[in-house]
Short mmCIF file of C-alpha atoms in Angstrom, two decimals:
data_model
loop_
_atom_site.label_atom_id
_atom_site.label_comp_id
_atom_site.label_asym_id
_atom_site.label_seq_id
_atom_site.Cartn_x
_atom_site.Cartn_y
_atom_site.Cartn_z
CA MET A 1 -0.02 0.02 -0.10
CA ILE A 2 1.11 3.53 -0.53
CA PRO A 3 2.60 4.93 2.60
CA LYS A 4 1.38 8.19 4.26
CA VAL A 5 3.74 10.82 5.73
CA LEU A 6 1.60 10.79 8.85
CA ASP A 7 -1.36 8.68 9.93
CA MET A 8 -4.25 10.87 10.13
CA SER A 9 -6.77 8.05 11.06
CA ASP A 10 -7.40 9.09 14.76
CA SER A 11 -7.05 12.94 14.32
CA ASP A 12 -10.08 14.08 12.72
CA GLN A 13 -10.13 17.13 14.99
CA THR A 14 -6.68 18.12 13.86
CA ASN A 15 -6.27 20.89 11.26
CA ILE A 16 -4.74 19.19 8.22
CA ILE A 17 -3.83 22.65 6.86
CA GLN A 18 -3.20 25.67 9.13
CA LEU A 19 -2.25 29.14 7.89
CA GLU A 20 -1.41 31.84 10.52
CA HIS A 21 -0.82 35.49 9.68
CA VAL A 22 0.63 34.79 6.20
CA ASP A 23 1.97 37.51 4.08
CA LYS A 24 3.11 37.26 0.54
CA PHE A 25 4.75 39.95 -1.56
CA PHE A 26 5.56 39.99 -5.25
CA GLY A 27 8.23 42.90 -5.31
CA ALA A 28 6.33 45.77 -3.75
CA PHE A 29 2.85 44.31 -4.23
CA GLN A 30 1.49 42.44 -1.32
CA ALA A 31 -0.57 39.58 -2.71
CA LEU A 32 -1.47 38.07 0.65
CA LYS A 33 -2.19 40.17 3.80
CA ASN A 34 -2.33 38.61 7.14
CA ILE A 35 -4.15 35.33 6.00
CA SER A 36 -5.18 32.85 8.79
CA LEU A 37 -7.05 29.88 7.77
CA SER A 38 -7.53 26.32 9.10
CA VAL A 39 -8.88 23.24 7.31
CA LYS A 40 -9.85 20.13 9.10
CA LYS A 41 -9.68 16.58 7.43
CA GLY A 42 -12.59 16.22 5.21
CA GLU A 43 -13.53 19.71 4.96
CA ARG A 44 -14.31 21.42 1.78
CA ILE A 45 -13.54 25.07 1.28
CA VAL A 46 -14.42 27.20 -1.70
CA VAL A 47 -12.39 30.44 -2.10
CA CYS A 48 -13.87 33.06 -4.29
CA GLY A 49 -13.15 36.68 -4.99
CA PRO A 50 -12.24 39.08 -7.89
CA SER A 51 -9.36 38.41 -10.04
CA GLY A 52 -6.09 39.60 -8.46
CA SER A 53 -7.59 39.05 -4.99
CA GLY A 54 -4.86 36.51 -4.03
CA LYS A 55 -6.98 33.46 -3.96
CA SER A 56 -4.56 31.45 -6.35
CA THR A 57 -1.72 32.73 -4.56
CA LEU A 58 -3.22 31.44 -1.33
CA ILE A 59 -3.59 27.77 -2.56
CA ARG A 60 -0.19 27.97 -4.37
CA CYS A 61 1.40 28.83 -1.11
CA ILE A 62 -0.19 25.68 0.47
CA ASN A 63 2.28 23.35 -1.66
CA ARG A 64 4.89 25.85 -1.96
CA LEU A 65 4.60 26.69 -5.57
CA GLU A 66 4.78 30.20 -4.02
CA GLU A 67 6.89 30.82 -0.86
CA HIS A 68 5.11 32.97 1.72
CA ASP A 69 7.22 35.74 3.32
CA ASN A 70 5.65 36.03 6.82
CA GLY A 71 3.60 33.83 9.05
CA LYS A 72 3.30 30.09 9.25
CA ILE A 73 1.98 27.37 7.10
CA VAL A 74 1.58 23.92 8.47
CA VAL A 75 0.47 21.10 6.17
CA ASN A 76 -0.19 17.66 7.45
CA GLY A 77 2.13 18.40 10.44
CA HIS A 78 4.98 19.85 8.35
CA GLU A 79 5.70 23.47 8.70
CA LEU A 80 6.72 25.02 5.22
CA THR A 81 9.87 26.90 5.47
CA SER A 82 12.84 27.57 3.22
CA ALA A 83 14.62 24.83 5.18
CA VAL A 84 11.86 22.20 4.70
CA LYS A 85 13.96 19.32 3.19
CA ASP A 86 11.22 17.11 2.20
CA ILE A 87 9.02 19.52 0.36
CA ASP A 88 8.61 16.99 -2.34
CA ALA A 89 7.20 14.52 0.16
CA VAL A 90 4.64 17.21 1.45
CA ARG A 91 3.69 17.90 -2.08
CA SER A 92 3.07 14.38 -2.88
CA GLU A 93 0.29 14.31 -0.26
CA VAL A 94 -1.27 17.32 -1.66
CA GLY A 95 -2.87 17.01 -4.98
CA MET A 96 -3.30 19.91 -7.18
CA VAL A 97 -5.46 20.77 -10.31
CA PHE A 98 -4.51 23.79 -12.38
CA GLN A 99 -6.66 26.08 -14.42
CA SER A 100 -4.74 25.07 -17.69
CA PHE A 101 -4.71 21.33 -16.94
CA ASN A 102 -0.96 21.05 -17.36
CA LEU A 103 -0.73 17.56 -18.66
CA PHE A 104 2.51 16.33 -19.89
CA PRO A 105 1.94 16.78 -23.57
CA HIS A 106 4.69 14.38 -24.50
CA LEU A 107 3.18 11.47 -22.50
CA THR A 108 0.06 9.33 -23.16
CA ILE A 109 -2.82 9.73 -20.75
CA ILE A 110 -1.92 6.47 -18.85
CA LYS A 111 1.76 7.57 -18.61
CA ASN A 112 0.74 11.01 -17.32
CA LEU A 113 -1.07 9.11 -14.55
CA MET A 114 1.74 6.58 -13.92
CA LEU A 115 4.71 8.94 -13.84
CA ALA A 116 4.54 10.15 -10.28
CA PRO A 117 3.50 6.92 -8.63
CA ARG A 118 6.40 5.20 -10.37
CA LEU A 119 8.97 7.80 -9.37
CA VAL A 120 7.92 9.18 -6.12
CA ARG A 121 6.01 6.09 -4.67
CA LYS A 122 8.29 3.53 -6.30
CA ALA A 123 5.15 1.68 -7.40
CA SER A 124 5.82 -1.33 -9.83
CA LYS A 125 4.67 -0.87 -13.38
CA SER A 126 1.63 -3.09 -12.93
CA GLU A 127 0.59 -1.39 -9.58
CA ALA A 128 0.92 2.08 -11.20
CA TYR A 129 -1.06 0.82 -14.17
CA ASP A 130 -3.83 -0.68 -12.27
CA THR A 131 -4.18 2.47 -9.91
CA ALA A 132 -4.11 4.76 -13.22
CA MET A 133 -6.86 2.62 -14.79
CA ARG A 134 -8.99 2.63 -11.66
CA TYR A 135 -8.94 6.47 -11.58
CA LEU A 136 -9.35 6.83 -15.20
CA GLU A 137 -12.65 4.81 -14.77
CA ARG A 138 -13.62 6.95 -11.92
CA VAL A 139 -13.36 10.09 -14.14
CA LYS A 140 -15.09 7.98 -16.81
CA ILE A 141 -12.64 8.05 -19.62
CA PRO A 142 -10.71 4.84 -19.45
CA GLU A 143 -10.98 4.38 -23.33
CA GLN A 144 -8.58 7.55 -23.67
CA ALA A 145 -5.64 5.78 -21.79
CA ASP A 146 -3.51 5.66 -24.83
CA LYS A 147 -4.15 8.92 -26.39
CA TYR A 148 -2.09 12.07 -26.03
CA PRO A 149 -3.48 15.03 -24.11
CA SER A 150 -3.72 17.16 -27.33
CA GLN A 151 -6.33 14.55 -28.53
CA LEU A 152 -8.78 15.25 -25.72
CA SER A 153 -11.14 17.90 -25.20
CA GLY A 154 -10.56 20.44 -22.30
CA GLY A 155 -13.12 18.87 -20.07
CA GLN A 156 -11.61 15.33 -20.68
CA GLN A 157 -8.11 16.78 -20.04
CA GLN A 158 -9.19 18.31 -16.74
CA ARG A 159 -10.69 15.13 -15.63
CA VAL A 160 -7.33 13.39 -16.50
CA ALA A 161 -5.60 16.00 -14.39
CA ILE A 162 -7.85 15.24 -11.61
CA ALA A 163 -7.15 11.45 -11.99
CA ARG A 164 -3.45 12.01 -12.21
CA ALA A 165 -3.42 13.89 -8.83
CA LEU A 166 -5.59 11.18 -7.27
CA CYS A 167 -3.12 8.45 -8.33
CA MET A 168 -0.84 9.81 -5.72
CA ASN A 169 -3.55 8.98 -3.03
CA PRO A 170 -3.30 12.67 -1.68
CA LEU A 171 -4.67 13.64 1.77
CA ILE A 172 -5.82 17.02 0.41
CA MET A 173 -6.76 18.25 -3.13
CA LEU A 174 -6.27 21.84 -4.15
CA PHE A 175 -8.14 23.24 -7.27
CA ASP A 176 -7.07 26.27 -8.77
CA GLU A 177 -10.04 27.62 -10.96
CA PRO A 178 -10.42 24.23 -12.57
CA THR A 179 -13.22 25.15 -14.79
CA SER A 180 -12.18 28.65 -15.85
CA ALA A 181 -10.52 27.55 -19.04
CA LEU A 182 -13.33 25.15 -20.11
CA ASP A 183 -16.07 25.65 -22.65
CA PRO A 184 -19.47 26.04 -20.78
CA GLU A 185 -20.63 22.55 -21.92
CA MET A 186 -17.71 20.96 -20.45
CA ILE A 187 -17.78 22.66 -16.97
CA SER A 188 -20.50 20.13 -15.50
CA GLU A 189 -18.52 17.02 -16.28
CA VAL A 190 -15.50 18.35 -14.25
CA LEU A 191 -17.78 19.56 -11.59
CA ASP A 192 -19.48 16.23 -11.34
CA VAL A 193 -16.27 14.62 -10.70
CA MET A 194 -15.36 17.05 -7.97
CA ILE A 195 -18.80 16.53 -6.33
CA ASP A 196 -18.29 12.77 -6.09
CA LEU A 197 -14.85 13.46 -4.66
CA ALA A 198 -16.43 15.74 -2.04
CA ARG A 199 -18.87 13.15 -1.28
CA GLU A 200 -16.37 10.59 -0.54
CA GLY A 201 -14.84 12.82 2.13
CA MET A 202 -11.90 14.38 0.37
CA THR A 203 -10.43 17.37 1.97
CA MET A 204 -10.66 20.01 -0.68
CA ILE A 205 -9.74 23.77 -1.20
CA VAL A 206 -11.25 24.97 -4.44
CA VAL A 207 -10.70 28.45 -5.96
CA SER A 208 -13.74 28.81 -8.15
CA HIS A 209 -16.52 31.09 -9.20
CA GLU A 210 -18.96 28.20 -9.64
CA MET A 211 -21.51 29.42 -6.94
CA GLY A 212 -23.64 26.49 -7.51
CA PHE A 213 -20.84 24.06 -6.76
CA ALA A 214 -20.02 26.11 -3.66
CA ARG A 215 -23.48 25.91 -2.43
CA LYS A 216 -23.76 22.33 -2.94
CA VAL A 217 -20.46 20.94 -1.43
CA ALA A 218 -18.68 23.66 0.56
CA ASP A 219 -18.45 23.66 4.39
CA LEU A 220 -17.03 27.02 4.18
CA VAL A 221 -16.97 29.85 1.53
CA VAL A 222 -14.07 32.20 1.82
CA PHE A 223 -14.38 35.54 0.03
CA MET A 224 -11.09 37.26 -0.81
CA ASP A 225 -10.30 40.88 -1.95
CA GLN A 226 -7.18 42.80 -2.25
CA GLY A 227 -5.11 39.96 -0.56
CA GLU A 228 -7.39 39.70 2.50
CA ILE A 229 -9.85 37.36 3.64
CA VAL A 230 -12.97 39.60 3.82
CA GLU A 231 -15.51 37.02 4.99
CA SER A 232 -15.70 33.31 5.38
CA ASN A 233 -18.94 31.58 6.37
CA PRO A 234 -20.94 28.38 5.61
CA PRO A 235 -22.60 28.88 2.04
CA GLU A 236 -26.22 29.45 3.41
CA GLU A 237 -24.92 32.06 5.65
CA PHE A 238 -22.60 33.35 2.91
CA PHE A 239 -25.03 33.74 0.08
CA ASP A 240 -28.16 34.54 1.77
CA ASN A 241 -26.80 36.83 4.39
CA PRO A 242 -23.48 38.43 3.23
CA ARG A 243 -22.21 40.90 5.86
CA ASN A 244 -19.35 42.74 4.14
CA GLU A 245 -20.11 45.50 1.60
CA ARG A 246 -17.32 43.99 -0.69
CA THR A 247 -18.99 40.66 -0.47
CA LYS A 248 -22.36 41.98 -1.30
CA LEU A 249 -20.91 43.92 -4.47
CA PHE A 250 -19.06 40.79 -5.58
CA LEU A 251 -22.17 38.50 -5.22
CA SER A 252 -24.40 40.95 -6.87
CA GLN A 253 -21.96 41.08 -9.85
CA ILE A 254 -21.48 37.42 -10.20
CA LEU A 255 -25.01 36.32 -9.60
CA SER A 256 -26.74 39.06 -11.67
CA HIS A 257 -26.82 37.10 -14.93
CA MET B 1 36.04 30.83 -70.31
CA SER B 2 35.68 27.08 -70.85
CA PHE B 3 33.96 24.94 -68.26
CA ASP B 4 35.38 21.26 -68.12
CA PHE B 5 32.54 18.99 -67.26
CA ALA B 6 34.99 15.94 -67.62
CA LEU B 7 37.13 17.44 -64.75
CA ILE B 8 33.98 17.63 -62.55
CA VAL B 9 33.33 13.93 -63.17
CA ASP B 10 36.90 13.19 -62.68
CA SER B 11 37.38 15.05 -59.60
CA ILE B 12 34.13 14.18 -57.45
CA PRO B 13 35.44 10.60 -56.86
CA LYS B 14 38.62 11.93 -55.67
CA ILE B 15 36.87 14.54 -53.48
CA LEU B 16 34.92 11.65 -52.02
CA THR B 17 37.95 9.93 -50.72
CA GLY B 18 37.99 12.77 -48.10
CA ILE B 19 34.43 12.28 -47.03
CA GLY B 20 35.52 9.79 -44.32
CA LEU B 21 37.68 12.48 -42.65
CA THR B 22 34.85 15.05 -43.08
CA PHE B 23 32.47 12.41 -41.34
CA GLN B 24 34.88 11.77 -38.64
CA LEU B 25 35.22 15.38 -38.03
CA LEU B 26 31.47 16.04 -38.01
CA PHE B 27 30.33 12.97 -35.90
CA LEU B 28 33.21 13.34 -33.30
CA SER B 29 32.74 17.01 -32.81
CA ALA B 30 28.90 16.89 -32.85
CA VAL B 31 28.77 14.16 -30.18
CA LEU B 32 31.47 15.59 -27.98
CA GLY B 33 30.05 19.05 -28.57
CA LEU B 34 26.57 17.90 -27.51
CA ALA B 35 28.06 16.42 -24.38
CA LEU B 36 29.98 19.66 -23.68
CA ALA B 37 26.75 21.64 -24.39
CA ILE B 38 24.66 19.48 -21.86
CA ILE B 39 27.50 20.31 -19.16
CA LEU B 40 27.39 24.01 -19.86
CA LEU B 41 23.62 23.97 -19.91
CA LEU B 42 23.44 22.34 -16.49
CA MET B 43 26.03 24.96 -15.31
CA ARG B 44 24.13 27.78 -16.89
CA ILE B 45 20.80 26.84 -15.26
CA SER B 46 22.21 25.89 -11.96
CA GLY B 47 21.58 29.34 -10.57
CA ARG B 48 24.89 29.26 -8.80
CA TRP B 49 27.03 32.24 -9.86
CA TYR B 50 30.37 30.40 -9.59
CA LEU B 51 29.04 27.89 -12.25
CA VAL B 52 27.00 30.53 -14.33
CA ALA B 53 29.68 33.16 -14.65
CA PRO B 54 32.40 31.09 -16.12
CA THR B 55 29.95 29.37 -18.49
CA MET B 56 28.79 32.86 -19.66
CA VAL B 57 32.17 33.87 -20.25
CA TYR B 58 33.15 30.78 -22.27
CA ILE B 59 30.07 30.96 -24.46
CA TYR B 60 30.73 34.67 -25.10
CA ILE B 61 34.27 33.92 -26.13
CA PHE B 62 33.40 30.88 -28.40
CA ARG B 63 30.48 32.43 -29.98
CA GLY B 64 31.98 35.78 -30.42
CA THR B 65 35.09 35.03 -32.25
CA PRO B 66 35.69 33.17 -35.67
CA ILE B 67 35.99 29.57 -35.66
CA LEU B 68 39.00 29.88 -38.05
CA VAL B 69 40.71 31.99 -35.36
CA GLN B 70 40.05 29.33 -32.69
CA ILE B 71 41.40 26.59 -34.95
CA PHE B 72 44.61 28.68 -35.63
CA ILE B 73 45.06 29.43 -31.82
CA ILE B 74 44.66 25.87 -30.86
CA TYR B 75 46.83 24.45 -33.78
CA TYR B 76 49.54 27.15 -33.96
CA GLY B 77 49.31 28.76 -30.60
CA LEU B 78 48.91 26.07 -27.91
CA PRO B 79 52.05 24.06 -28.76
CA GLN B 80 54.13 27.12 -28.20
CA LEU B 81 53.27 26.90 -24.46
CA GLU B 82 55.46 24.27 -22.56
CA PHE B 83 52.90 23.29 -20.04
CA VAL B 84 50.60 22.30 -22.97
CA ARG B 85 53.38 20.07 -24.42
CA ASP B 86 53.81 18.37 -21.04
CA SER B 87 50.16 18.01 -20.37
CA ILE B 88 48.22 14.88 -20.98
CA PHE B 89 46.57 16.57 -23.85
CA TRP B 90 49.63 16.73 -25.84
CA PRO B 91 48.96 13.58 -27.68
CA ILE B 92 45.80 15.07 -28.93
CA LEU B 93 46.99 18.66 -29.67
CA ARG B 94 50.08 17.37 -31.36
CA GLU B 95 48.01 16.14 -34.17
CA ALA B 96 46.18 18.47 -36.62
CA PHE B 97 43.14 16.14 -36.41
CA GLY B 98 43.01 16.46 -32.60
CA CYS B 99 43.22 20.17 -32.81
CA ALA B 100 40.37 20.29 -35.39
CA ILE B 101 38.24 18.15 -33.21
CA VAL B 102 38.98 20.23 -30.06
CA ALA B 103 38.36 23.48 -31.90
CA LEU B 104 35.08 22.29 -33.53
CA THR B 105 33.85 20.64 -30.15
CA LEU B 106 34.67 23.78 -28.19
CA ASN B 107 32.83 25.94 -30.72
CA THR B 108 29.77 23.88 -31.44
CA GLY B 109 29.29 23.18 -27.59
CA ALA B 110 28.92 27.02 -27.05
CA TYR B 111 26.21 27.30 -29.58
CA VAL B 112 24.42 24.23 -28.81
CA SER B 113 24.31 24.93 -25.17
CA GLU B 114 22.46 28.15 -25.91
CA ILE B 115 20.01 26.34 -28.28
CA LEU B 116 19.28 23.88 -25.41
CA ARG B 117 18.69 26.68 -22.99
CA GLY B 118 16.35 28.22 -25.31
CA GLY B 119 14.45 24.91 -25.33
CA VAL B 120 14.59 24.54 -21.56
CA LEU B 121 13.26 28.15 -21.28
CA GLY B 122 10.59 27.51 -23.66
CA VAL B 123 9.02 24.66 -21.56
CA ASP B 124 5.69 25.88 -20.16
CA ARG B 125 6.17 26.95 -16.52
CA GLY B 126 2.87 25.14 -15.70
CA LEU B 127 4.28 21.77 -16.66
CA LYS B 128 7.09 22.13 -14.25
CA GLU B 129 4.81 23.22 -11.55
CA ALA B 130 2.48 20.22 -12.33
CA GLY B 131 5.58 18.08 -11.83
CA ALA B 132 6.47 19.74 -8.60
CA ALA B 133 2.90 19.55 -7.30
CA LEU B 134 2.86 15.73 -7.81
CA GLY B 135 6.02 15.60 -5.60
CA LEU B 136 8.55 14.94 -8.21
CA SER B 137 12.14 15.87 -7.21
CA ALA B 138 13.82 18.55 -9.09
CA ARG B 139 16.04 16.10 -10.91
CA HIS B 140 13.13 13.88 -11.84
CA ARG B 141 11.19 17.05 -13.16
CA PHE B 142 14.18 17.82 -15.45
CA ILE B 143 14.63 14.45 -16.71
CA TYR B 144 11.05 13.43 -17.36
CA VAL B 145 9.24 16.63 -17.84
CA THR B 146 11.60 19.55 -18.87
CA ALA B 147 14.21 17.73 -21.05
CA PRO B 148 11.92 15.62 -23.26
CA ILE B 149 9.86 18.70 -23.99
CA ALA B 150 12.85 21.02 -24.43
CA ILE B 151 14.50 18.49 -26.96
CA ARG B 152 11.49 18.71 -29.12
CA LEU B 153 11.48 22.48 -28.94
CA CYS B 154 15.16 22.88 -29.86
CA LEU B 155 15.48 20.19 -32.68
CA PRO B 156 14.84 22.69 -35.48
CA ALA B 157 17.60 25.03 -34.18
CA TYR B 158 19.82 22.03 -33.50
CA SER B 159 19.68 20.70 -36.97
CA ASN B 160 20.77 24.16 -38.19
CA ASP B 161 23.84 24.02 -35.93
CA VAL B 162 24.73 20.40 -37.19
CA ILE B 163 24.63 21.74 -40.73
CA SER B 164 26.73 24.73 -39.73
CA LEU B 165 29.20 22.35 -38.04
CA MET B 166 29.39 20.17 -41.28
CA LYS B 167 30.35 23.25 -43.25
CA SER B 168 32.79 24.33 -40.54
CA THR B 169 34.73 21.01 -40.87
CA ALA B 170 35.97 22.51 -44.13
CA LEU B 171 38.03 24.79 -42.23
CA ALA B 172 40.02 21.75 -41.01
CA SER B 173 41.86 21.86 -44.41
CA THR B 174 43.59 25.06 -43.36
CA ILE B 175 45.56 23.00 -40.83
CA THR B 176 46.73 20.36 -43.17
CA LEU B 177 43.90 17.92 -42.93
CA LEU B 178 42.76 16.18 -46.15
CA ASP B 179 39.09 16.23 -45.72
CA MET B 180 36.93 16.84 -48.86
CA MET B 181 37.87 20.45 -48.84
CA GLY B 182 41.67 19.65 -48.24
CA ILE B 183 41.53 17.22 -51.17
CA ALA B 184 39.76 19.88 -53.33
CA ARG B 185 42.39 22.27 -52.59
CA THR B 186 45.19 19.88 -53.69
CA ILE B 187 43.43 19.18 -56.88
CA VAL B 188 43.03 22.94 -57.52
CA ALA B 189 46.87 23.37 -56.85
CA GLU B 190 47.56 20.63 -59.42
CA THR B 191 44.99 21.52 -62.01
CA TYR B 192 44.56 25.31 -61.76
CA ALA B 193 40.81 24.69 -62.27
CA PRO B 194 39.38 26.36 -59.09
CA TYR B 195 35.94 26.75 -60.65
CA GLU B 196 35.16 23.18 -61.55
CA ILE B 197 36.73 21.65 -58.36
CA PHE B 198 35.08 24.12 -55.89
CA ILE B 199 31.78 23.60 -57.49
CA SER B 200 32.22 19.79 -57.25
CA VAL B 201 33.07 20.12 -53.59
CA MET B 202 30.00 22.45 -53.21
CA VAL B 203 27.74 19.76 -54.75
CA VAL B 204 28.88 17.08 -52.37
CA TYR B 205 28.34 19.50 -49.25
CA LEU B 206 24.95 20.36 -50.55
CA ILE B 207 24.01 16.70 -50.81
CA LEU B 208 25.29 16.16 -47.24
CA THR B 209 23.20 18.99 -46.03
CA TRP B 210 20.09 17.47 -47.68
CA ILE B 211 20.79 14.23 -45.98
CA ILE B 212 21.01 15.99 -42.61
CA GLN B 213 17.87 18.03 -43.19
CA ARG B 214 15.97 14.90 -44.11
CA GLY B 215 17.24 13.12 -41.10
CA PHE B 216 16.21 15.85 -38.71
CA GLY B 217 12.87 16.30 -40.62
CA TRP B 218 12.11 12.72 -39.93
CA MET B 219 13.04 12.97 -36.30
CA GLU B 220 11.00 15.94 -35.72
CA LYS B 221 7.95 14.36 -37.25
CA ARG B 222 8.51 11.24 -35.22
CA MET B 223 8.89 13.11 -31.91
CA SER B 224 5.83 15.39 -32.48
CA ARG B 225 3.40 12.54 -33.04
CA HIS B 226 1.78 13.74 -29.77
CA VAL B 227 0.86 17.03 -31.23
CA ARG B 228 -1.09 15.82 -34.12
CA SER B 229 -4.51 15.67 -32.91
CA GLU B 230 -7.04 13.00 -34.04
CA ALA B 231 -9.86 14.29 -31.95
#
């Protein structure tokens, strides 16, 4: 079986992700301002906000694709610092799905899925293959296994990207605007996969403007603006009774059509 | 003036006796140059100034000066230095052939490392991030993600460099080597018919260029199968 960095079985109350007073600068521009957020095992969090509000930066800090400047980030018991030696090990427990899919274009679908389990988990070829086929079936495209990414539609590519992350058996899944680059008719096939995943109890942080999705699966909706968390509440509260003026404005803009 | 076709027909077989040496110069310096280029590339992208700085100086010197000057310095200049004559490299640098290989390798290595760097920089950042997010180590990301994509990106520019290297081998004739160009010059000295002889040698080089182009064209096609969409 695939080993875990830390056994979480008896620690449902522990925060699997903990951010405390996190700041992030790009040059003089402050992308994150004093962000604190904690995520428990099995929690689903949807982060929304206008573009440039820092929501992508926030989740990219969680697997250290961006390095935060101040504050503290603890993922699955490991504090992320510049000294963290096993950042690769932390990352292998945190799945990530990107807006632009980022499938490896030179590898077939099945090889995209097998690469990291083979190299990082040292899985045997047949183990990695079986796992990959199982997840391809879960995202309902096993028949595409031997094609190259460029031969698939955007929706199919994003489902492959989700399957690729799941093959590492991650504890947490991060989604960075997973449906923003998709044609409208392909959005629901990706959201369906994500809803399934949420139902199975996966811990998820999703940056998205899909408010229907947020209402359906989120435990907490976090609204960000100008690098700050402006408001965070359970979805009923968040949508029906927004408190902050900026939240109200954002919701009126995004829900008015 | 008269144009002696018979002389062309006559001289091409003679010129072709030098093709073996031309091939040796081309293949040896291409292979060694590629190895050197990869080392230079890794130093250049290491992000450590003490590796980056010497690499940049090296590339600047070898790209910034004529290859003919480099050949002359290595062939005529280095043997003047006693420590070179005493060094383990002397058996190589003593021979004109060794000097030509060294000069061509050092020169093409500088160019090719820049071509490879262009390829590496051209790889979409998102793909490297995807590799990182999956927990792949930096080394694995380079070997399994960056390098294979970069190779496809720089193949057209690299084929250009191989052709230009093939033409540069003709300069070896200036330091006594009897490659195709060396033989052509000998025949010209005997026949006083530069026009016919140099046109003959030109034709042979053109055919070699055509072969190299076709070879790389075939490789590009093979390696970009994944881009052709059936969907």
